[in-house]
Each structure stands twice: as structure tokens, then as C-alpha cells.
Short mmCIF file of C-alpha atoms in Angstrom, two decimals:
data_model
loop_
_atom_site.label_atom_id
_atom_site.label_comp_id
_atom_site.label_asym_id
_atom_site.label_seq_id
_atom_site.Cartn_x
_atom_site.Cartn_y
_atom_site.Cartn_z
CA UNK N 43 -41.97 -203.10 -37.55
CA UNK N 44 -42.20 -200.06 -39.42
CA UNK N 45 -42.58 -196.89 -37.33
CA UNK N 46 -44.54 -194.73 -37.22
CA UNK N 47 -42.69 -191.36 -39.38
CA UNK N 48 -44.28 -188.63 -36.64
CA UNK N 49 -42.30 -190.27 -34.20
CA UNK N 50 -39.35 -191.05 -35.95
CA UNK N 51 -38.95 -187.30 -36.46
CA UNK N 52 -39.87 -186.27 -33.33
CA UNK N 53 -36.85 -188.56 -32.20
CA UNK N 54 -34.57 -187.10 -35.13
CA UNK N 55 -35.60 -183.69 -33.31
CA UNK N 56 -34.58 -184.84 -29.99
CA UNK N 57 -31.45 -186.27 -30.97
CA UNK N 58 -30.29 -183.11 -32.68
CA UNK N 59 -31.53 -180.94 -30.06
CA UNK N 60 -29.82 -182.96 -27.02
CA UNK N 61 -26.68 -184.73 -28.19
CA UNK N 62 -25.41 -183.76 -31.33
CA UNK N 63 -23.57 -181.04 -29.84
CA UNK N 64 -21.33 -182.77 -27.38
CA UNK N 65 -22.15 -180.38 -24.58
CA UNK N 66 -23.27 -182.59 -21.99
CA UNK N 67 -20.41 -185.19 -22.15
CA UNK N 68 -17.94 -182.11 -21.90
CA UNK N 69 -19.56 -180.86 -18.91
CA UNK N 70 -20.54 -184.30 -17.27
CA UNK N 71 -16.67 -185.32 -18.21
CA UNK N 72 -15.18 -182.30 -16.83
CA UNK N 73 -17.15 -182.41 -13.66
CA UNK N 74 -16.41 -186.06 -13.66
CA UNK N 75 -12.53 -185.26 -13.96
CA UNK N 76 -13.09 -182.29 -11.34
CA UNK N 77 -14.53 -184.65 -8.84
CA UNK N 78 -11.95 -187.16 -8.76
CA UNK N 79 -9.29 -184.93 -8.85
CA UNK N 80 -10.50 -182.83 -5.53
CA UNK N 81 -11.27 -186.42 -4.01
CA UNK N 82 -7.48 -187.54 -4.68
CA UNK N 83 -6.49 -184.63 -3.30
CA UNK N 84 -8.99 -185.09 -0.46
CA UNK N 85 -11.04 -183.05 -0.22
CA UNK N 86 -13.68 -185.03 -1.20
CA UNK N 87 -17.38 -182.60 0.20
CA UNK N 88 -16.79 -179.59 -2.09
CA UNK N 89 -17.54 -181.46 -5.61
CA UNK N 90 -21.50 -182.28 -4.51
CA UNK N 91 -21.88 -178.67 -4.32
CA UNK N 92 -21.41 -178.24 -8.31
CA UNK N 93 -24.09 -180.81 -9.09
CA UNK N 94 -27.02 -178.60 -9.74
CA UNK N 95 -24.61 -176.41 -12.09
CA UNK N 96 -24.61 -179.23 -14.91
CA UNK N 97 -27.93 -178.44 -16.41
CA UNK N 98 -27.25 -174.96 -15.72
CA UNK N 99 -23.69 -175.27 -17.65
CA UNK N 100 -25.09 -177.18 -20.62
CA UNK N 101 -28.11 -174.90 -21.04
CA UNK N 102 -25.67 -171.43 -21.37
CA UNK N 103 -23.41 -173.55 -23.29
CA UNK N 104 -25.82 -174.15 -25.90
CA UNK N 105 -27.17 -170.76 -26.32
CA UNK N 106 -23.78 -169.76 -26.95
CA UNK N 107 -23.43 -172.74 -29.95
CA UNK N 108 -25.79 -174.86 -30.27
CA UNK N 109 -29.13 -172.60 -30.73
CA UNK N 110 -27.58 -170.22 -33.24
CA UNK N 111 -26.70 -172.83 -35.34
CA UNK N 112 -29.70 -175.45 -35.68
CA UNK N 113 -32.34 -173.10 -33.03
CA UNK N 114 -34.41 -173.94 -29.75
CA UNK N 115 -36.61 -176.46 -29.73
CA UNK N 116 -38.70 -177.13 -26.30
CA UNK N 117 -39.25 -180.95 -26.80
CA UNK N 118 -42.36 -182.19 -25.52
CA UNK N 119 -42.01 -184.14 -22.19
CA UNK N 120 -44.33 -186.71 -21.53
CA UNK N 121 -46.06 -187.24 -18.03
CA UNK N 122 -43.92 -190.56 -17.21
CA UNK N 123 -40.43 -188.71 -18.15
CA UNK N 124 -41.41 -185.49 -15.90
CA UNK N 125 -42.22 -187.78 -13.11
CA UNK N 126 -39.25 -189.95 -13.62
CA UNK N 127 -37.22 -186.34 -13.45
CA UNK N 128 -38.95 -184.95 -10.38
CA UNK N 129 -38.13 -188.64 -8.63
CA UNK N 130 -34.41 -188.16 -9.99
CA UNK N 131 -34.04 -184.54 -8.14
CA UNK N 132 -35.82 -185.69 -5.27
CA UNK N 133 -33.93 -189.31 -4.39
CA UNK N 134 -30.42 -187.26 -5.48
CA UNK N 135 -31.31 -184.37 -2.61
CA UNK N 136 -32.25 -187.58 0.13
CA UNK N 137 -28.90 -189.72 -0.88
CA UNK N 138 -26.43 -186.17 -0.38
CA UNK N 139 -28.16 -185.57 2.35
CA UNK N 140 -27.94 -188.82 4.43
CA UNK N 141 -24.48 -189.18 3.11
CA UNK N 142 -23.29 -185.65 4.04
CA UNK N 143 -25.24 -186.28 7.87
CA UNK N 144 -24.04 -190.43 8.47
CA UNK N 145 -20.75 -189.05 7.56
CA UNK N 146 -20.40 -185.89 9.57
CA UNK N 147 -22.27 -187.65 12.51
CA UNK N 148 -19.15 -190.05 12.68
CA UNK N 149 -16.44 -190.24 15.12
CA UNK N 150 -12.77 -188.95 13.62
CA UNK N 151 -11.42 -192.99 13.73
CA UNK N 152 -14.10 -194.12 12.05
CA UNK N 153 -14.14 -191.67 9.00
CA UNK N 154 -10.90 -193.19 7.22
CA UNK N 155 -11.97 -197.23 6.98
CA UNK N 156 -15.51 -196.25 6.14
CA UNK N 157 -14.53 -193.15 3.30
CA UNK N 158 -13.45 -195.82 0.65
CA UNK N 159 -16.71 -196.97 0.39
CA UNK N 160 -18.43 -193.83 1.08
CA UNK N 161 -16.55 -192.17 -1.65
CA UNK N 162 -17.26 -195.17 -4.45
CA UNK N 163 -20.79 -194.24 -3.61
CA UNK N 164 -20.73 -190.85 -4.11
CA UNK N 165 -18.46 -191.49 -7.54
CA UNK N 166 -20.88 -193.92 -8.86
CA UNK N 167 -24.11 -192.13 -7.59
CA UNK N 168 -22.62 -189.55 -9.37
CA UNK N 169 -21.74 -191.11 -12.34
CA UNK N 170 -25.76 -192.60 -12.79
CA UNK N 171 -26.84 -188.28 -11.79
CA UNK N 172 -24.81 -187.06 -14.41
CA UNK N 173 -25.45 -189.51 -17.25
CA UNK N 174 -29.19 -189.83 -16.26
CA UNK N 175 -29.32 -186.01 -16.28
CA UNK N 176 -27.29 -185.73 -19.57
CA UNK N 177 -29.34 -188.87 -21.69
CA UNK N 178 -32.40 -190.12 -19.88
CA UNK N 179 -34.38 -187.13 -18.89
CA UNK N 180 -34.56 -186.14 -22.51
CA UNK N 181 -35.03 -189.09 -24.92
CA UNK N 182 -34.76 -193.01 -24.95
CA UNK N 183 -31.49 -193.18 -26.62
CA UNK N 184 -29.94 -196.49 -27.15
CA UNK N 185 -26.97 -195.22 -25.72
CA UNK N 186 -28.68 -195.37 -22.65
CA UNK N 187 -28.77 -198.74 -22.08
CA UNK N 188 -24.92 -198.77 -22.68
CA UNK N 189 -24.24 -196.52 -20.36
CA UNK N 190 -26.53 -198.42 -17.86
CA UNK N 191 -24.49 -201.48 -18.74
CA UNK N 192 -21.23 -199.80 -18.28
CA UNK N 193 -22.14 -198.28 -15.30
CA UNK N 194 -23.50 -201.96 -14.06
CA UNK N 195 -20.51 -203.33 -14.68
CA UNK N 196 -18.36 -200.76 -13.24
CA UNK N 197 -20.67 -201.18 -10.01
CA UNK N 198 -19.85 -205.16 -10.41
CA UNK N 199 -16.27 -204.61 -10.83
CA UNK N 200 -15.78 -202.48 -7.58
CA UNK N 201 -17.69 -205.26 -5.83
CA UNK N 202 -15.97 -208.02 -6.95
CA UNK N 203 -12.62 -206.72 -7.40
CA UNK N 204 -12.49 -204.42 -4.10
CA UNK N 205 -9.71 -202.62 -6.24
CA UNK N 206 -7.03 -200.38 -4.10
CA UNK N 207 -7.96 -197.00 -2.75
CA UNK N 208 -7.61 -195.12 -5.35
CA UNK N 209 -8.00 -197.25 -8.89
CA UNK N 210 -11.67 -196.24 -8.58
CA UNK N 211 -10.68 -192.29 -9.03
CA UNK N 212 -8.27 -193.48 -11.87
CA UNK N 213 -10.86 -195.26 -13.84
CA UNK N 214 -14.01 -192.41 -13.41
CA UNK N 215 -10.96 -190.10 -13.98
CA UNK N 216 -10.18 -192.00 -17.28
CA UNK N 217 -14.04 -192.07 -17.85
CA UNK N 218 -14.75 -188.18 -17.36
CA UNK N 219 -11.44 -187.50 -19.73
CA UNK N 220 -12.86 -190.21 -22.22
CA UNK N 221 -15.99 -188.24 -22.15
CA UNK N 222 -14.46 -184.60 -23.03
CA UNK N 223 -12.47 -186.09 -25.92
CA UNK N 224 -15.67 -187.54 -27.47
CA UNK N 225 -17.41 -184.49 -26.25
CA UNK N 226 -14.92 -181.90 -27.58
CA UNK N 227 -14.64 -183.77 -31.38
CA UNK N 228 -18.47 -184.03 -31.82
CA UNK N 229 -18.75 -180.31 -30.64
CA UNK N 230 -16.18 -179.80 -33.21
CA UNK N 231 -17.90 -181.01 -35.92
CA UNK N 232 -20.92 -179.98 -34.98
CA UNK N 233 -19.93 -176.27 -35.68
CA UNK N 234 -18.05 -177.04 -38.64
CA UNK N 235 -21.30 -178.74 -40.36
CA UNK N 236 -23.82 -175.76 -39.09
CA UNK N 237 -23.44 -172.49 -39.60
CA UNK N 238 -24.29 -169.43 -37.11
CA UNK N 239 -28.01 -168.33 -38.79
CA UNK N 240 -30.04 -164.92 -38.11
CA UNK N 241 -33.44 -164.47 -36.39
CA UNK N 242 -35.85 -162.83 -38.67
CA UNK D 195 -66.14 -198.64 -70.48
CA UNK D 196 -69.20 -196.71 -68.31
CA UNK D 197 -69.49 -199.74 -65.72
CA UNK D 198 -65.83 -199.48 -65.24
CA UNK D 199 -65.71 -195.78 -64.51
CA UNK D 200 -68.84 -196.18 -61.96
CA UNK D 201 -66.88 -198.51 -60.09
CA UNK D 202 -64.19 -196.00 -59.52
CA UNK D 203 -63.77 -194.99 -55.70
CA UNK D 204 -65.09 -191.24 -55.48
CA UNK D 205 -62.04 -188.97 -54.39
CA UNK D 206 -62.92 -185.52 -52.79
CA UNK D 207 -59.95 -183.50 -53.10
CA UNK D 208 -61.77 -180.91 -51.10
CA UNK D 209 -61.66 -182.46 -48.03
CA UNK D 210 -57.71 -181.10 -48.12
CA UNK D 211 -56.99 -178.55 -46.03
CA UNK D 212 -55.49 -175.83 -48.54
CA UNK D 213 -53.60 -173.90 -45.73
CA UNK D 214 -51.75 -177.07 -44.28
CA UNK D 215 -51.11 -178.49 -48.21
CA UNK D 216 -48.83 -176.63 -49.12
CA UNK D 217 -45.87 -178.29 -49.41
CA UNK D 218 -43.76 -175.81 -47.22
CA UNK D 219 -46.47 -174.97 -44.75
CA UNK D 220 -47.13 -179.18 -44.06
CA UNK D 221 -42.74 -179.05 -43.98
CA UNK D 222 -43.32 -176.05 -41.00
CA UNK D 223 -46.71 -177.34 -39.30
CA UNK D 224 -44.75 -181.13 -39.24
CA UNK D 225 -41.97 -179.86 -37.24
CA UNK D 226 -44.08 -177.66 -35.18
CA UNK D 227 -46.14 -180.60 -34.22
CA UNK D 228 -43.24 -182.75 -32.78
CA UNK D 229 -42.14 -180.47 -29.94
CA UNK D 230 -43.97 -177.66 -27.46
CA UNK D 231 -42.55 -174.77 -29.55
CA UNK D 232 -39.66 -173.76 -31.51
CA UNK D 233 -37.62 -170.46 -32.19
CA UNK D 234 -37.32 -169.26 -35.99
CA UNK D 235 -33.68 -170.23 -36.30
CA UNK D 236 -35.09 -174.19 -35.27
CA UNK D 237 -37.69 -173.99 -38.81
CA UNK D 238 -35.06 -172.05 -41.08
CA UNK D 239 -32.57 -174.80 -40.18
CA UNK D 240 -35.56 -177.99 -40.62
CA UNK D 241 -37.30 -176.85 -43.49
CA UNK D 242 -34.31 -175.19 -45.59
CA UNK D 243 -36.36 -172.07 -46.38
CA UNK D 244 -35.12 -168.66 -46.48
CA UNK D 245 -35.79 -165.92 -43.84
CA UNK D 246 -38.37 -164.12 -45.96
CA UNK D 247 -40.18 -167.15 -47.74
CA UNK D 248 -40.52 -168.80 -43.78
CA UNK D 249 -41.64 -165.22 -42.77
CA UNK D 250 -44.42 -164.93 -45.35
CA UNK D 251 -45.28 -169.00 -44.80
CA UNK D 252 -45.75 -168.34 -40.99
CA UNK D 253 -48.18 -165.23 -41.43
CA UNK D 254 -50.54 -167.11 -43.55
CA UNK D 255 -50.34 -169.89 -40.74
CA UNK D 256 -50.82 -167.16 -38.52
CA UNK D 257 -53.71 -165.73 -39.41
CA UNK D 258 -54.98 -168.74 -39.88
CA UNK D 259 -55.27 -169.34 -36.35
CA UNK D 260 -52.76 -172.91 -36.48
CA UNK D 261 -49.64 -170.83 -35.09
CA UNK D 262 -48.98 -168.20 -32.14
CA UNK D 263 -45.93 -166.13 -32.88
CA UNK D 264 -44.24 -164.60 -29.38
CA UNK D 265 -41.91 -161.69 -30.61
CA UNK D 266 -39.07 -160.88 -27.83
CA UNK D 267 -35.61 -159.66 -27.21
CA UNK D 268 -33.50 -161.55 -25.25
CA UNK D 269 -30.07 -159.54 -25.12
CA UNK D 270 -31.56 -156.59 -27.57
CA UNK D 271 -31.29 -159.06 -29.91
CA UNK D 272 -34.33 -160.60 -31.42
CA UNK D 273 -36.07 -163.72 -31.09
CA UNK D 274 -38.99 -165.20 -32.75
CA UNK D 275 -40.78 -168.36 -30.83
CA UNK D 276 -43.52 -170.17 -32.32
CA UNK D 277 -45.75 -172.64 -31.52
CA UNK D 278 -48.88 -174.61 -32.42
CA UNK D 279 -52.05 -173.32 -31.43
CA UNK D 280 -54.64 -176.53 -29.87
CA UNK D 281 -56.33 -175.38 -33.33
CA UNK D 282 -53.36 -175.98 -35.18
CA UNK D 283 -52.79 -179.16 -33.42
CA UNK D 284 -56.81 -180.36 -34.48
CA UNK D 285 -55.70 -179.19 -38.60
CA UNK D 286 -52.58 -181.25 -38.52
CA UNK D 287 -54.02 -184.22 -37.12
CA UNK D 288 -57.63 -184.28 -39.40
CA UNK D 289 -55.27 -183.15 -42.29
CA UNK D 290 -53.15 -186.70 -41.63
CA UNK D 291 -56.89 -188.99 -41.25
CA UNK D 292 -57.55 -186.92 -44.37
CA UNK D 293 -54.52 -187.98 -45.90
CA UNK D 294 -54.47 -191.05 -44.78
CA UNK D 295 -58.25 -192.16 -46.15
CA UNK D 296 -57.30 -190.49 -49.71
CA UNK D 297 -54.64 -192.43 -49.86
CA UNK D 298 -56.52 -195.77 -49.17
CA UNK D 299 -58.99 -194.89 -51.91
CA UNK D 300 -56.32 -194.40 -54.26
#
């Protein structure tokens, strides 16, 4: 079906204004790799806190490269994404919540058997925040559904597999570094193919 | 020869908005109509025009009514942010139906 060219380069805009740069895989990577580092070293309820900071990071990141380069763009956001957005803030603040409170509420030899679980559920709610926060919010990228798969799978994995205490930190650790790498070389690029321009 | 000319489908060129045919303007007024607004860096870098030609494109645009240009400083440095006016939005799409229907004649 041929579509329709309006849209097409609305989605072209989207694209260029969202992920060409690589900014929000370096930031969702590195708070990725942050996380799982502080949780193998156990302390595991200071991470959560640096949540709201990814859009913040990725928005001063790309004034500093991305805007000077190809400008700002304020992409139109329909109705269904800005509800899907407000639901995303709004079920994130309930699940950190009731897992800070049914965690804190429990006794001291209860905490260890139950924080294996409780942290592959903060490491994978986190994983869907970030990503969803980085790709879905803004546009219907195809790359989307592969992270939806991957993160489906990784979900099915940990259920079938119940892997050792700590393989689940390797792998998101392995994840959030994959995610820098690709994030550093297509920021990379990105400033080597546009250069700096002037205001008027 | 007459009865074949008669037959010919009547094409009013007038119909064309002027202001939005121009081939840089429509370049501008397209990539203003895909997103809420957009700073001056954003159209130098989409349409490939130079500072002073996109300067002199966006006054006429201005003026006639299609854009709103918000002049500010964010660090002491400037920035230019422009967007569609509802008017602007109306030109664009009769300018496509217009478009499109000349097109169909043809």
C-alpha cells in the first residue's frame, strides 16, 4: 500500500528528531549499567531515584548536539500517545511505590528469599520504563516491537530458567553496555554527518 | 481539430495559491505542517536554504498570515521558533485538494 507522503515525512521527521542521535540508548544504557552495578553491590533502593532524570538527561543532551546540528522540532503528539504517556508516569509512580512499601513493610528474614524476585522486577520494570520512555512515547518505530520481543523473551527466560542470583544483573548489565556502544557509534556519526549551524 | 480542443478538461491555474507555490515556500510550509513548531536551525537543515534566502521566504509567509515567528534568547544567544498559524494550516491543506484536483484533470 502506498503511503500516504505527509506521513511518511512526518515519520522521517520523527525519526531524525528522536533516534538518530543515539542519546537515549546512551543514557537508558548507562542508567541500565548504573542500576545493576549498585544492585550487585547491594544497594539495590538508590537507582529508582534517577528514573525521572532520563528524559531530563536526554533533553540537555540534545541541546548540547543534537539541536545545533539538524534544530528543534516539537513533534505533534496525538491524543492516544499523550494518554498512553500520562498512563506510563502514572502506573510507574503506583509499581515504585508498592514495591518500595511491600518491601520496607517486611520482616528482616524475609527480605533476602523474597529480593531475587523483587529485584528481577524492578530490573525488568525498568528495562520496559526506559525503552518505553526512550522509543514508544515518541513514534511507532519498528524497533519497538523488537524491543518488546526481546524484553518478552528476557521476561520468559527468567521464568523458565530461574537463572542464579545474579546472571540476571549480568545479562541487563551486558544489555545497558550493548546499548552505549550502539549509542556512542550512532552519536558519533551523527556529528560527523551534521554540522553545528547558526540561528538567523 | 475544434471538437477536440472543446473536449479538453478546463484547467484554472488560478485556483493556486501563489504564496504557498513557490517551490521553497511549499519545501518550508511542508515541514512546518508535520510537527507543532520548529526552530530556524530545524528549516535551514530540511529545506537546504541559506540563512538569508529562508529569512526573506519566512517574512513573505509571515505577513501572509500562514506563519507566527517567536523571536527569543535562550542563553543571550538567539533563537528563532516558528510555527503554523490555524490559517496556515487551512492554505496548506486547500493548496493539496487544489493540487490534488489539477492533477486529476491533467
Amino acid at each position: 500500500m502506498k503511503q500516504d507522503p505527509i506521513a511518511r515525512i512526518e515519520r522521517e521527521v520523527v525519526q531524525e528528531q528522536t533516534h538518530r542521535d543515539g542519546i537515549p540508548q546512551i543514557v537508558v544504557g548507562t542508567f541500565l549499567v548504573f542500576a545493576m552495578l549498585s544492585m550487585l553491590d547491594g544497594n539495590s533502593s538508590i537507582f529508582p531515584v534517577f528514573v525521572p532524570f532520563i528524559p531530563l538527561a536526554i533533553r540537555a543532551l540534545r541541546k548540547r548536539f543534537t539541536y545545533p546540528r539538524i534544530g528543534y522540532a516539537q513533534i505533534k503528539e496525538s491524543r492516544r500517545n499523550r494518554l498512553l504517556g500520562i498512563w506510563l508516569v502514572l502506573s510507574i509512580l503506583v509499581a515504585g511505590l508498592l514495591a518500595f512499601f511491600i518491601f520496607r513493610g517486611m520482616p528482616q528474614t524475609a527480605k533476602q528469599p523474597a529480593q531475587l524476585h523483587y529485584l528481577i522486577m524492578i530490573a525488568v520494570a525498568f528495562m520496559i520504563i526506559a525503552l518505553s520512555i526512550a522509543f514508544v512515547l515518541k513514534n511507532k518505530h519498528t524497533l519497538v516491537i523488537w524491543y518488546a520481543i526481546l524484553i518478552a523473551v528476557f521476561i520468559l527466560a527468567i521464568l523458565v530458567f530461574k537463572p542464579g542470583r545474579h546472571t540476571v544483573h549480568w545479562i541487563v548489565l551486558t544489555f545497558g553496555a550493548a546499548h552505549i556502544l550502539y549509542g556512542s557509534i550512532s552519536l558519533i556519526s551523527f556529528l560527523r554527518k551534521y554540522p553545528v549551524l547558526q540561528d538567523e | 481539430m475544434n471538437k477536440e480542443m472543446d473536449t479538453t478538461p478546463e484547467i484554472n491555474l488560478e485556483e493556486l495559491d501563489r504564496i504557498i507555490h513557490e517551490p521553497a515556500r511549499l519545501n518550508i510550509m511542508l515541514y512546518l505542517y508535520v510537527v507543532e513548531k520548529a526552530d530556524f536551525v530545524y528549516l535551514v537543515h530540511k529545506t537546504g536554504l541559506t540563512k538569508g534566502n529562508l529569512s526573506v521566504h519566512l517574512q513573505k509567509l509571515e505577513q501572509s498570515g500562514y506563519i507566527e515567528i517567536i523571536k527569543e534568547f535562550v542563553n543571550r544567544i538567539p533563537h528563532t521558533l516558528i510555527q503554523l498559524t490555524p490559517q496556515g494550516r487551512n492554505a496548506f491543506d486547500s493548496y493539496r485538494e487544489t493540487i490534488k484536483n489539477l492533477l486529476e484533470q491533467v
